[in-house]
Coordinates of N, CA and C in Angstrom, one line a residue:
M24 N 54.1 -9.3 -94.7 CA 53.9 -9.7 -93.4 C 54.8 -10.8 -92.9
S25 N 55.5 -10.7 -91.9 CA 56.5 -11.7 -91.4 C 55.8 -12.9 -90.9
P26 N 56.5 -14.0 -91.0 CA 56.0 -15.3 -90.4 C 55.5 -15.2 -89.0
G27 N 56.2 -14.4 -88.2 CA 56.0 -14.3 -86.8 C 54.5 -13.6 -86.7
W28 N 54.4 -12.5 -87.4 CA 53.2 -11.8 -87.4 C 51.9 -12.7 -87.8
K29 N 52.2 -13.5 -88.9 CA 51.2 -14.4 -89.4 C 50.8 -15.4 -88.3
Y30 N 51.8 -15.9 -87.6 CA 51.6 -16.8 -86.5 C 50.7 -16.2 -85.4
M31 N 51.1 -15.0 -85.0 CA 50.4 -14.2 -84.0 C 48.9 -13.9 -84.4
L32 N 48.7 -13.5 -85.7 CA 47.3 -13.2 -86.1 C 46.5 -14.5 -86.2
G33 N 47.1 -15.6 -86.6 CA 46.4 -16.9 -86.7 C 46.0 -17.4 -85.2
L34 N 46.9 -17.2 -84.3 CA 46.5 -17.5 -82.9 C 45.5 -16.7 -82.3
A35 N 45.5 -15.4 -82.6 CA 44.4 -14.5 -82.1 C 43.1 -14.8 -82.7
T36 N 43.1 -15.1 -84.1 CA 41.9 -15.7 -84.7 C 41.3 -16.9 -84.1
M37 N 42.2 -17.7 -83.8 CA 41.7 -19.1 -83.2 C 41.2 -18.8 -81.8
L38 N 41.8 -18.0 -80.9 CA 41.3 -17.7 -79.6 C 40.0 -17.0 -79.6
C39 N 39.8 -16.1 -80.7 CA 38.5 -15.5 -80.8 C 37.4 -16.5 -81.2
A40 N 37.7 -17.3 -82.0 CA 36.8 -18.4 -82.5 C 36.4 -19.2 -81.2
V41 N 37.4 -19.6 -80.4 CA 37.1 -20.4 -79.1 C 36.2 -19.7 -78.2
G42 N 36.5 -18.3 -78.1 CA 35.7 -17.5 -77.2 C 34.2 -17.4 -77.6
L43 N 34.0 -17.3 -79.1 CA 32.7 -17.1 -79.6 C 31.9 -18.5 -79.4
A44 N 32.7 -19.6 -79.5 CA 32.1 -20.9 -79.4 C 31.6 -21.2 -78.1
Q45 N 31.9 -20.3 -77.0 CA 31.5 -20.5 -75.7 C 30.1 -20.0 -75.4
V46 N 29.6 -19.2 -76.4 CA 28.2 -18.7 -76.4 C 27.4 -19.6 -77.4
A47 N 26.7 -20.5 -76.8 CA 25.8 -21.5 -77.6 C 24.7 -20.6 -78.3
P48 N 24.5 -20.8 -79.6 CA 23.4 -20.1 -80.4 C 22.1 -20.2 -79.7
E49 N 21.7 -21.4 -79.2 CA 20.4 -21.6 -78.6 C 20.3 -20.8 -77.3
A50 N 21.4 -20.6 -76.5 CA 21.4 -20.0 -75.3 C 21.3 -18.3 -75.6
A51 N 22.0 -17.9 -76.7 CA 21.9 -16.5 -77.0 C 20.5 -16.2 -77.5
Q52 N 19.8 -17.1 -78.2 CA 18.5 -17.0 -78.7 C 17.5 -16.8 -77.6
L53 N 17.7 -17.7 -76.5 CA 16.8 -17.6 -75.4 C 17.0 -16.3 -74.6
L54 N 18.3 -15.9 -74.5 CA 18.4 -14.6 -73.7 C 17.8 -13.4 -74.5
E55 N 17.8 -13.5 -75.8 CA 17.1 -12.5 -76.5 C 15.6 -12.5 -76.4
K56 N 15.1 -13.6 -76.3 CA 13.7 -13.8 -76.0 C 13.3 -13.3 -74.6
M57 N 14.2 -13.6 -73.6 CA 14.1 -13.1 -72.3 C 14.1 -11.5 -72.3
R58 N 15.0 -10.9 -73.0 CA 15.1 -9.4 -73.1 C 13.7 -8.9 -73.7
L59 N 13.2 -9.6 -74.6 CA 11.9 -9.2 -75.3 C 10.8 -9.3 -74.3
A60 N 10.7 -10.4 -73.5 CA 9.7 -10.6 -72.6 C 9.7 -9.5 -71.5
H61 N 10.8 -9.0 -71.2 CA 11.0 -8.1 -70.0 C 11.2 -6.6 -70.5
G62 N 10.8 -6.4 -71.8 CA 10.8 -4.9 -72.2 C 11.3 -4.7 -73.5
G63 N 12.2 -5.6 -74.1 CA 12.6 -5.4 -75.4 C 13.4 -4.1 -75.5
P64 N 13.2 -3.2 -76.4 CA 13.9 -2.0 -76.7 C 14.0 -1.1 -75.3
A65 N 12.9 -1.1 -74.6 CA 12.9 -0.4 -73.3 C 13.9 -0.8 -72.4
L66 N 14.0 -2.3 -72.3 CA 15.1 -2.8 -71.4 C 16.5 -2.5 -72.0
A67 N 16.7 -2.7 -73.3 CA 18.0 -2.5 -73.9 C 18.5 -1.0 -73.8
N68 N 17.4 -0.1 -73.6 CA 17.8 1.3 -73.4 C 17.8 1.7 -71.9
L69 N 17.8 0.7 -71.0 CA 17.9 1.1 -69.6 C 19.3 1.7 -69.3
R70 N 19.3 2.8 -68.8 CA 20.6 3.5 -68.4 C 20.8 3.7 -66.9
T71 N 19.6 4.2 -66.3 CA 19.7 4.3 -64.8 C 18.4 3.7 -64.2
Y72 N 18.6 3.3 -63.0 CA 17.4 2.8 -62.2 C 17.5 3.0 -60.8
Q73 N 16.3 3.3 -60.2 CA 16.3 3.6 -58.8 C 15.1 2.9 -58.2
E74 N 15.3 2.2 -57.1 CA 14.3 1.3 -56.5 C 14.2 1.5 -54.9
T75 N 13.0 1.5 -54.4 CA 12.8 1.6 -53.0 C 12.0 0.3 -52.7
A76 N 12.6 -0.5 -51.7 CA 12.0 -1.8 -51.3 C 12.0 -1.9 -49.9
T77 N 11.2 -2.9 -49.5 CA 11.1 -3.3 -48.0 C 11.9 -4.6 -48.0
L78 N 12.9 -4.7 -47.1 CA 13.7 -5.9 -47.0 C 13.4 -6.6 -45.6
T79 N 12.9 -7.8 -45.6 CA 12.6 -8.5 -44.4 C 13.6 -9.6 -44.3
T80 N 14.3 -9.7 -43.2 CA 15.3 -10.8 -42.9 C 14.6 -11.8 -42.0
F81 N 15.1 -13.0 -42.2 CA 14.5 -14.2 -41.4 C 15.4 -14.8 -40.5
S82 N 14.9 -15.4 -39.4 CA 15.7 -16.2 -38.5 C 14.8 -17.5 -38.4
G83 N 15.2 -18.6 -39.2 CA 14.4 -19.7 -39.3 C 13.2 -19.3 -40.1
P84 N 12.1 -19.8 -39.9 CA 10.9 -19.5 -40.7 C 10.2 -18.1 -40.3
E85 N 10.7 -17.6 -39.2 CA 10.1 -16.3 -38.7 C 10.7 -15.1 -39.1
P86 N 10.0 -14.0 -39.4 CA 10.6 -12.7 -39.7 C 11.4 -12.2 -38.7
E87 N 12.5 -11.6 -38.9 CA 13.4 -11.1 -37.8 C 13.6 -9.6 -37.8
R88 N 13.6 -8.9 -38.9 CA 13.8 -7.6 -39.0 C 13.3 -7.0 -40.3
E89 N 12.9 -5.8 -40.3 CA 12.4 -5.1 -41.5 C 13.1 -3.7 -41.7
L90 N 13.7 -3.7 -42.9 CA 14.5 -2.5 -43.2 C 14.0 -1.8 -44.6
T91 N 14.1 -0.6 -44.8 CA 13.8 0.0 -46.2 C 15.2 0.0 -46.9
V92 N 15.2 -0.3 -48.1 CA 16.5 -0.4 -49.0 C 16.1 0.5 -50.2
V93 N 17.0 1.4 -50.4 CA 16.9 2.3 -51.6 C 18.2 2.0 -52.5
S94 N 18.0 1.7 -53.7 CA 19.2 1.3 -54.5 C 19.2 2.2 -55.7
Y95 N 20.4 2.6 -56.2 CA 20.6 3.4 -57.4 C 21.5 2.8 -58.3
V96 N 21.3 2.7 -59.6 CA 22.2 2.1 -60.5 C 22.4 3.0 -61.8
D97 N 23.7 3.3 -62.1 CA 24.1 3.9 -63.3 C 24.9 3.0 -64.1
F98 N 24.2 2.3 -65.1 CA 24.9 1.2 -66.0 C 26.1 1.7 -66.7
P99 N 25.9 2.8 -67.5 CA 27.1 3.2 -68.3 C 28.3 3.7 -67.4
S100 N 28.0 4.2 -66.3 CA 29.2 4.6 -65.5 C 29.6 3.4 -64.4
K101 N 28.9 2.2 -64.5 CA 29.1 1.2 -63.7 C 29.2 1.6 -62.1
K102 N 28.1 2.3 -61.7 CA 27.9 2.8 -60.4 C 26.8 2.1 -59.7
L103 N 26.9 1.7 -58.6 CA 25.7 1.0 -57.9 C 25.8 1.4 -56.4
R104 N 24.7 2.0 -55.7 CA 24.7 2.3 -54.4 C 23.5 1.7 -53.8
V105 N 23.7 1.2 -52.5 CA 22.6 0.6 -51.8 C 22.6 1.3 -50.4
E106 N 21.4 1.9 -50.1 CA 21.2 2.5 -48.8 C 20.2 1.6 -47.9
Y107 N 20.6 1.4 -46.7 CA 19.6 0.8 -45.7 C 19.3 1.8 -44.7
R108 N 17.9 1.7 -44.5 CA 17.2 2.6 -43.5 C 16.4 1.9 -42.5
D109 N 16.5 2.1 -41.3 CA 15.5 1.6 -40.2 C 14.6 2.8 -39.9
G110 N 13.5 2.6 -40.5 CA 12.4 3.7 -40.6 C 12.9 4.8 -41.5
S111 N 13.1 6.0 -40.9 CA 13.6 7.0 -41.7 C 15.1 7.3 -41.5
K112 N 15.7 6.5 -40.6 CA 17.1 6.7 -40.3 C 18.0 5.9 -41.1
L113 N 19.0 6.6 -41.8 CA 19.9 6.0 -42.5 C 21.0 5.3 -41.7
I114 N 21.1 3.9 -42.0 CA 22.1 3.3 -41.0 C 23.2 2.6 -41.7
Q115 N 23.2 2.5 -43.0 CA 24.4 1.9 -43.8 C 24.2 2.3 -45.4
V116 N 25.4 2.5 -45.9 CA 25.5 2.7 -47.3 C 26.6 1.8 -47.9
L117 N 26.3 1.1 -49.0 CA 27.3 0.4 -49.7 C 27.3 0.8 -51.1
Q118 N 28.5 1.0 -51.7 CA 28.6 1.6 -52.9 C 29.8 1.2 -53.8
V119 N 29.7 1.0 -55.0 CA 30.8 0.7 -55.9 C 30.8 1.7 -57.1
T120 N 32.0 2.1 -57.6 CA 32.1 3.0 -58.7 C 33.5 2.4 -59.3
P121 N 33.7 3.0 -60.5 CA 35.0 2.5 -61.1 C 36.2 2.8 -60.2
A122 N 36.1 3.9 -59.3 CA 37.2 4.2 -58.4 C 37.3 3.3 -57.3
G123 N 36.4 2.4 -57.1 CA 36.5 1.5 -55.9 C 35.2 1.2 -55.2
G124 N 35.3 0.5 -54.0 CA 34.1 0.3 -53.2 C 34.3 1.1 -51.8
Q125 N 33.1 1.5 -51.4 CA 33.1 2.2 -50.2 C 31.8 1.8 -49.4
S126 N 32.0 2.0 -48.0 CA 30.9 1.6 -47.2 C 30.9 2.7 -46.0
W127 N 29.7 2.8 -45.5 CA 29.4 3.8 -44.4 C 28.4 3.2 -43.4
S128 N 28.6 3.2 -42.1 CA 27.5 2.9 -41.3 C 27.5 3.8 -40.0
V129 N 26.4 3.8 -39.2 CA 26.3 4.6 -38.1 C 27.3 4.0 -37.0
V130 N 27.6 2.8 -37.1 CA 28.5 2.1 -36.2 C 29.9 2.3 -36.4
S131 N 30.4 2.1 -37.6 CA 31.9 2.2 -38.0 C 32.2 3.3 -38.8
G132 N 31.3 4.2 -39.2 CA 31.7 5.4 -40.2 C 32.1 4.9 -41.5
S133 N 33.0 5.6 -42.2 CA 33.4 5.4 -43.5 C 34.6 4.5 -43.6
K134 N 34.6 3.7 -44.6 CA 35.8 2.8 -44.8 C 35.7 2.2 -46.2
A135 N 36.9 1.7 -46.6 CA 36.8 1.0 -47.9 C 36.0 -0.3 -47.8
L136 N 35.3 -0.6 -48.9 CA 34.5 -1.8 -48.9 C 35.4 -3.1 -49.2
E137 N 35.2 -4.1 -48.5 CA 36.0 -5.3 -48.7 C 35.9 -5.7 -50.2
A138 N 37.1 -6.3 -50.6 CA 37.1 -6.7 -52.1 C 36.1 -7.6 -52.5
T139 N 35.8 -8.6 -51.7 CA 34.9 -9.7 -52.1 C 33.5 -9.1 -52.2
L140 N 33.0 -8.1 -51.3 CA 31.7 -7.5 -51.3 C 31.7 -6.5 -52.5
S141 N 32.8 -5.9 -52.8 CA 32.8 -4.9 -53.9 C 32.5 -5.7 -55.2
Q142 N 33.2 -6.9 -55.3 CA 33.0 -7.6 -56.6 C 31.5 -8.2 -56.6
E143 N 31.0 -8.6 -55.6 CA 29.7 -9.1 -55.5 C 28.7 -8.0 -55.9
L144 N 28.9 -6.8 -55.5 CA 28.0 -5.7 -55.9 C 28.1 -5.4 -57.4
R145 N 29.4 -5.4 -57.8 CA 29.5 -5.2 -59.3 C 28.9 -6.3 -60.1
N146 N 29.1 -7.6 -59.6 CA 28.4 -8.6 -60.3 C 26.9 -8.3 -60.6
G147 N 26.2 -7.7 -59.6 CA 24.8 -7.4 -59.7 C 24.5 -6.5 -60.9
L148 N 25.4 -5.9 -61.5 CA 25.1 -5.1 -62.7 C 24.7 -6.1 -63.9
F149 N 25.2 -7.3 -63.7 CA 24.9 -8.3 -64.9 C 24.1 -9.5 -64.4
Q150 N 23.6 -9.5 -63.2 CA 22.7 -10.4 -62.6 C 21.3 -9.9 -62.5
T151 N 20.4 -10.6 -61.9 CA 19.0 -10.3 -61.6 C 18.4 -9.9 -63.1
W152 N 17.3 -9.3 -63.1 CA 16.6 -8.8 -64.4 C 17.5 -7.8 -65.1
Y153 N 18.4 -7.0 -64.3 CA 19.2 -6.0 -64.9 C 20.0 -6.6 -66.1
G154 N 20.5 -7.8 -65.8 CA 21.5 -8.5 -66.7 C 20.8 -8.9 -68.2
L155 N 19.5 -8.8 -68.1 CA 18.7 -9.2 -69.3 C 18.8 -8.1 -70.4
R156 N 19.1 -6.9 -69.9 CA 19.2 -5.8 -70.9 C 20.2 -6.1 -72.0
L157 N 21.2 -6.9 -71.9 CA 22.1 -7.3 -72.8 C 21.7 -8.3 -73.8
G158 N 20.5 -9.0 -73.6 CA 20.1 -10.2 -74.4 C 21.2 -11.1 -74.5
G159 N 21.6 -11.5 -75.8 CA 22.6 -12.6 -76.0 C 23.9 -11.9 -76.4
S160 N 24.0 -10.6 -76.3 CA 25.3 -9.9 -76.8 C 26.2 -9.7 -75.5
G161 N 27.4 -9.6 -75.7 CA 28.4 -9.2 -74.7 C 28.6 -10.3 -73.7
R162 N 28.3 -11.5 -74.1 CA 28.5 -12.6 -73.1 C 29.8 -13.4 -73.3
E163 N 30.4 -13.7 -72.2 CA 31.7 -14.5 -72.4 C 31.3 -15.9 -72.5
R164 N 30.2 -16.4 -71.9 CA 29.8 -17.7 -72.0 C 28.3 -17.7 -71.9
A165 N 27.6 -18.7 -72.5 CA 26.2 -18.9 -72.3 C 25.8 -20.2 -72.8
Q166 N 25.2 -21.1 -71.9 CA 24.7 -22.4 -72.3 C 23.4 -22.7 -71.7
L167 N 22.7 -23.5 -72.5 CA 21.4 -24.0 -72.0 C 21.6 -25.2 -71.2
L168 N 21.0 -25.3 -70.1 CA 21.2 -26.5 -69.1 C 19.8 -27.3 -69.1
G169 N 18.8 -27.0 -69.8 CA 17.6 -27.8 -69.9 C 16.7 -27.5 -68.8
R170 N 15.8 -28.5 -68.5 CA 14.8 -28.3 -67.4 C 15.5 -28.4 -66.1
R171 N 15.2 -27.4 -65.1 CA 15.8 -27.4 -63.8 C 14.7 -27.0 -62.8
T172 N 15.0 -27.3 -61.6 CA 14.0 -26.8 -60.5 C 14.8 -26.1 -59.5
F173 N 14.4 -24.9 -59.2 CA 15.0 -24.1 -58.1 C 14.0 -23.9 -57.0
G174 N 14.0 -24.3 -55.9 CA 13.0 -24.2 -54.9 C 11.7 -24.7 -55.4
D175 N 10.7 -24.0 -55.5 CA 9.4 -24.6 -56.0 C 9.1 -24.0 -57.4
R176 N 10.2 -23.7 -58.1 CA 10.0 -23.2 -59.6 C 10.8 -24.2 -60.4
T177 N 10.0 -24.5 -61.6 CA 10.6 -25.4 -62.6 C 10.4 -24.6 -63.9
G178 N 11.6 -24.7 -64.6 CA 11.6 -24.0 -65.9 C 12.8 -24.4 -66.7
T179 N 13.2 -23.6 -67.7 CA 14.4 -23.8 -68.5 C 15.5 -22.9 -68.0
A180 N 16.7 -23.5 -67.7 CA 17.9 -23.0 -67.1 C 18.9 -22.5 -68.2
V181 N 19.4 -21.4 -68.1 CA 20.6 -20.9 -68.9 C 21.6 -20.3 -68.1
E182 N 22.8 -20.8 -68.3 CA 23.9 -20.4 -67.5 C 24.7 -19.3 -68.3
V183 N 24.9 -18.1 -67.7 CA 25.5 -17.1 -68.4 C 26.7 -16.4 -67.5
T184 N 27.8 -16.1 -68.3 CA 28.8 -15.3 -67.7 C 29.1 -14.0 -68.5
T185 N 29.1 -12.9 -67.7 CA 29.3 -11.6 -68.4 C 30.2 -10.8 -67.6
Q186 N 31.3 -10.4 -68.2 CA 32.5 -9.7 -67.5 C 32.8 -10.3 -66.1
G187 N 32.8 -11.5 -66.1 CA 33.2 -12.3 -64.9 C 32.1 -12.7 -63.9
S188 N 31.0 -12.1 -64.2 CA 29.8 -12.3 -63.4 C 29.0 -13.5 -63.9
Q189 N 28.9 -14.5 -63.1 CA 28.2 -15.7 -63.5 C 26.9 -16.0 -62.8
T190 N 25.9 -16.3 -63.6 CA 24.5 -16.7 -62.9 C 23.8 -17.6 -63.8
T191 N 22.8 -18.3 -63.2 CA 21.9 -19.2 -63.9 C 20.6 -18.7 -63.8
Y192 N 20.0 -18.4 -65.0 CA 18.6 -17.9 -64.9 C 17.6 -19.1 -65.2
L193 N 16.4 -19.0 -64.5 CA 15.4 -20.0 -64.8 C 14.2 -19.3 -65.4
V194 N 13.7 -19.7 -66.4 CA 12.7 -19.0 -67.1 C 11.5 -19.8 -67.4
N195 N 10.3 -19.2 -67.5 CA 9.0 -20.1 -67.7 C 8.8 -20.0 -69.3
A196 N 7.7 -20.7 -69.6 CA 7.3 -20.9 -71.1 C 7.2 -19.5 -71.8
Q197 N 6.9 -18.4 -71.1 CA 6.8 -17.1 -71.7 C 8.1 -16.4 -71.7
H198 N 9.2 -17.1 -71.3 CA 10.5 -16.5 -71.3 C 10.7 -15.4 -70.2
Q199 N 9.9 -15.5 -69.2 CA 10.0 -14.6 -68.2 C 10.9 -15.2 -67.1
L200 N 11.6 -14.3 -66.4 CA 12.6 -14.7 -65.3 C 11.7 -15.1 -64.0
I201 N 11.9 -16.4 -63.6 CA 11.2 -16.9 -62.5 C 12.1 -17.3 -61.1
A202 N 13.4 -17.4 -61.6 CA 14.3 -17.7 -60.5 C 15.7 -17.5 -61.0
E203 N 16.7 -17.6 -60.1 CA 18.1 -17.3 -60.5 C 19.0 -18.0 -59.4
R204 N 20.2 -18.4 -59.8 CA 21.1 -19.1 -58.8 C 22.5 -18.6 -59.1
Y205 N 23.3 -18.4 -58.1 CA 24.7 -18.1 -58.3 C 25.4 -18.2 -57.0
Q206 N 26.8 -18.2 -57.0 CA 27.5 -18.3 -55.9 C 28.0 -17.0 -55.3
N207 N 27.9 -16.7 -54.0 CA 28.6 -15.6 -53.4 C 29.2 -15.9 -52.1
S208 N 29.4 -14.9 -51.3 CA 30.2 -15.3 -50.0 C 29.2 -16.0 -49.0
Q209 N 28.0 -15.8 -49.2 CA 27.0 -16.5 -48.4 C 26.8 -18.0 -48.8
G210 N 27.3 -18.4 -49.9 CA 27.1 -19.8 -50.4 C 26.4 -19.7 -51.7
Q211 N 25.6 -20.8 -51.9 CA 24.8 -20.9 -53.1 C 23.5 -20.0 -52.8
L212 N 23.4 -19.0 -53.7 CA 22.2 -18.1 -53.5 C 21.2 -18.5 -54.5
T213 N 20.0 -18.6 -54.1 CA 18.8 -18.9 -55.0 C 17.8 -17.8 -54.7
V214 N 17.4 -17.2 -55.8 CA 16.4 -16.1 -55.8 C 15.1 -16.6 -56.5
L215 N 14.0 -16.5 -55.9 CA 12.8 -16.9 -56.5 C 11.9 -15.5 -56.7
Y216 N 11.6 -15.2 -57.9 CA 11.0 -14.0 -58.3 C 9.4 -14.2 -58.6
A217 N 8.8 -13.2 -58.2 CA 7.2 -13.2 -58.4 C 6.7 -11.7 -58.5
D218 N 5.5 -11.6 -58.8 CA 4.8 -10.3 -58.9 C 5.3 -9.4 -60.1
L219 N 5.3 -9.9 -61.2 CA 5.8 -9.0 -62.4 C 4.9 -8.0 -62.7
R220 N 5.4 -6.7 -62.8 CA 4.7 -5.6 -63.1 C 5.4 -4.7 -64.2
R221 N 4.6 -4.1 -64.9 CA 5.0 -3.2 -66.0 C 5.4 -1.8 -65.5
V222 N 6.5 -1.3 -65.7 CA 7.0 0.1 -65.3 C 7.8 0.6 -66.5
S223 N 7.1 1.7 -67.1 CA 7.9 2.4 -68.2 C 8.3 1.5 -69.3
G224 N 7.4 0.6 -69.6 CA 7.7 -0.4 -70.7 C 8.6 -1.7 -70.2
L225 N 9.0 -1.7 -69.0 CA 9.8 -2.9 -68.5 C 9.0 -3.7 -67.6
Q226 N 9.2 -5.1 -67.7 CA 8.6 -6.1 -66.8 C 9.5 -6.3 -65.6
I227 N 9.2 -5.9 -64.5 CA 10.0 -5.9 -63.3 C 9.4 -6.8 -62.2
P228 N 10.2 -7.8 -61.7 CA 9.8 -8.6 -60.6 C 9.6 -7.6 -59.3
F229 N 8.4 -7.6 -58.7 CA 8.3 -6.7 -57.5 C 8.5 -7.5 -56.3
Q230 N 8.8 -8.8 -56.3 CA 8.9 -9.6 -55.1 C 10.0 -10.6 -55.4
A231 N 10.9 -10.8 -54.3 CA 11.9 -11.8 -54.5 C 12.2 -12.5 -53.1
R232 N 12.3 -13.8 -53.1 CA 12.7 -14.4 -51.9 C 14.0 -15.2 -52.0
L233 N 14.9 -14.9 -51.1 CA 16.3 -15.2 -51.2 C 16.7 -16.4 -50.2
Y234 N 17.4 -17.3 -50.8 CA 17.8 -18.5 -50.0 C 19.3 -18.8 -50.2
A235 N 19.9 -18.9 -49.0 CA 21.4 -19.2 -48.9 C 21.5 -20.7 -48.6
D236 N 22.1 -21.4 -49.5 CA 22.2 -22.9 -49.4 C 20.9 -23.6 -48.9
G237 N 19.8 -23.2 -49.6 CA 18.5 -23.7 -49.3 C 17.8 -23.2 -48.1
T238 N 18.3 -22.3 -47.4 CA 17.7 -21.6 -46.3 C 17.2 -20.2 -46.5
L239 N 15.9 -20.0 -46.3 CA 15.4 -18.6 -46.5 C 16.0 -17.7 -45.5
F240 N 16.6 -16.6 -46.1 CA 17.2 -15.6 -45.2 C 16.6 -14.1 -45.5
A241 N 16.0 -13.9 -46.6 CA 15.4 -12.5 -46.8 C 14.3 -12.5 -47.8
E242 N 13.5 -11.5 -47.8 CA 12.5 -11.3 -48.8 C 12.5 -9.8 -49.1
V243 N 12.4 -9.5 -50.4 CA 12.4 -8.2 -50.9 C 11.0 -7.9 -51.6
K244 N 10.4 -6.7 -51.2 CA 9.2 -6.3 -51.9 C 9.4 -4.9 -52.3
V245 N 9.3 -4.7 -53.6 CA 9.6 -3.4 -54.2 C 8.3 -2.4 -53.9
R246 N 8.6 -1.3 -53.4 CA 7.5 -0.4 -53.2 C 7.5 0.7 -54.4
Q247 N 8.6 1.1 -54.9 CA 8.7 2.0 -56.0 C 9.8 1.7 -56.9
A248 N 9.6 1.9 -58.3 CA 10.6 1.5 -59.2 C 10.6 2.8 -60.2
R249 N 11.8 3.3 -60.4 CA 11.9 4.5 -61.4 C 12.9 4.1 -62.5
V250 N 12.5 4.2 -63.7 CA 13.3 3.8 -64.9 C 14.0 5.1 -65.5
N251 N 15.2 5.0 -65.7 CA 16.0 6.1 -66.3 C 15.9 7.4 -65.6
P252 N 15.9 7.5 -64.2 CA 15.8 8.8 -63.6 C 17.3 9.4 -63.8
V253 N 17.3 10.7 -63.5 CA 18.5 11.5 -63.5 C 19.2 11.2 -62.2
L254 N 20.5 10.7 -62.3 CA 21.3 10.5 -61.1 C 22.6 11.3 -61.2
G255 N 22.6 12.4 -60.5 CA 23.6 13.3 -60.6 C 24.8 12.9 -59.6
P256 N 25.9 13.6 -59.5 CA 27.0 13.3 -58.6 C 26.6 13.2 -57.2
E257 N 25.6 14.0 -56.8 CA 25.2 14.0 -55.4 C 24.5 12.7 -55.0
T258 N 24.0 12.0 -56.0 CA 23.4 10.7 -55.6 C 24.4 9.7 -55.1
F259 N 25.7 9.8 -55.6 CA 26.7 8.9 -55.1 C 27.6 9.5 -54.1
R260 N 27.3 10.6 -53.5 CA 28.1 11.2 -52.4 C 27.9 10.3 -51.1
M261 N 29.1 10.0 -50.5 CA 29.0 9.2 -49.3 C 28.7 10.1 -48.1
P262 N 27.9 9.7 -47.1 CA 27.6 10.4 -45.9 C 28.9 11.0 -45.2

């Protein structure tokens, strides 16, 4: 082996060690406990997910509008689709796949999805309770932040970065997800979770209240959750 190759090998080893050091063992252990609390092997084996929910938007403290949101996620294929309906009428579709991001609406028709929104949708594959399927594995960074309070929730905070997606989870004494905080184009987004229910071995929050920079702007209530449904090509076909 030449001296040059020895130098490059040593540098690569050092960089790998630095990368591994960014995942604190106590943070990885907590993430594993969170995965176990939300389904353990069932969560680790999550491949696809479909959800139907009621989305209520707010103007100040008062409800403003109510929509039905249907989302589809194919984790191995890194595909995510969100459909917005006003009653039974489809009004908007947002979708990301490895080929890129697309949007459709009754107002503007089909077009490419803005890069920022595409990335925020992709980040969702590793945020919310979805992201707990990885436990402490496959993380670029993870560190415990200690006791924190998000809104009216107090628990243990762990900051995690996965494939560029960063979020801070807040968990209770049972290692269940009670809140989450991350940055997006709306500012600092805080999500407060409630109404944990078991579906096909998973513990899924059926309610979430969303705050942008401390102001309530939306509430989501899940009506139906389907674990590992078959999602064919037609699922991701744009209108």
